[in-house]
Amino acid sequence: GVTFTNIVGANGAVTFHGTVNRASDVMMRLANDERVEAVKFTSPIRMQQGRDTFSIEMVISSQIIQSDQSLDEEDVVVAQYFEGINR
């Protein structure tokens, strides 16, 4: 599964840092998800202790996050989304 080391939200985007067996699999899953408007790596993938260390920025679709919600609520949506990836 994915292990997150940091999640930061700013300017309508959420950037998360973590480790996983294959960061490209996480990127592909996000890129193919209709709830995600945009996604990109924000730094090169590095191998550390046999796992990929990554930083990915994503923008959640405006249909999912309403304009009146705060960034803290966006963080909750992101956390719930990634709970599904970890299963």
C-alpha atoms as one frame of an Amber mdcrd trajectory, in Angstrom:
protein
   0.000   0.000   0.000   0.797   3.668  -0.043   2.459   5.297   2.962   1.967
   9.062   3.117   4.606  11.221   4.757   3.005  14.623   4.080  -0.172  16.046
   2.526  -0.422  19.773   1.753  -3.281  21.683   0.154  -2.889  25.071  -1.532
  -4.434  27.018  -4.407  -7.037  24.367  -5.188  -4.477  21.563  -5.451  -3.330
  18.878  -3.039   0.283  17.704  -3.007   1.124  14.492  -1.266   4.446  12.853
  -0.556   4.899   9.208   0.219   6.307   5.802  -0.569   4.862   2.915  -2.527
   6.119  -0.110  -4.471   5.461   1.618  -7.843   4.697   5.338  -7.962   3.751
   5.064 -11.628   0.800   2.850 -10.611  -0.507   5.586  -8.298  -0.108   8.163
 -11.067  -1.958   5.968 -13.584  -4.800   5.319 -11.187  -5.220   9.030 -10.496
  -4.937  10.002 -14.167  -7.739   7.578 -15.048 -10.052   8.703 -12.233 -12.897
  10.987 -13.335 -12.837  12.683  -9.913  -9.337  14.043 -10.637  -9.007  17.033
 -12.992  -5.211  17.105 -13.212  -2.285  15.187 -11.760   1.506  15.454 -12.065
   4.701  14.417 -10.327   6.266  17.432  -8.624   9.688  15.856  -8.171  11.611
  12.893  -9.579  10.760   9.446  -8.222  13.539   8.106  -6.005  14.126   4.555
  -4.822  14.540   4.310  -1.048  14.690   1.035   0.876  13.170  -0.859  -2.050
  10.185   1.512  -2.478   9.487   4.503  -4.692   9.496   7.846  -2.877   7.273
  10.319  -4.704   5.549  13.695  -4.658   2.317  14.072  -6.646   0.108  17.115
  -7.073  -3.524  16.627  -7.995  -6.538  18.808  -8.539  -9.831  17.242  -7.503
 -12.708  17.839  -9.899 -14.774  20.885  -9.025 -17.827  18.605  -9.192 -16.501
  16.754  -6.149 -15.350  19.762  -4.134 -17.895  22.568  -3.960 -16.559  26.123
  -3.884 -17.916  26.727  -0.367 -15.831  23.948   1.203 -12.609  24.782   2.995
  -9.218  23.270   2.232  -9.477  21.172   5.395 -12.545  19.481   3.923 -10.602
  18.898   0.692  -7.942  17.133   2.754 -10.629  14.841   4.210 -11.853  13.968
   0.705  -8.272  13.173  -0.376  -7.682  11.015   2.701 -10.892   9.082   2.058
  -9.929   8.624  -1.592  -6.549   7.167  -0.712  -7.969   4.852   1.907  -9.473
   3.046  -1.098  -6.055   2.763  -2.773  -4.545   1.235   0.359  -7.111  -1.580
   0.493
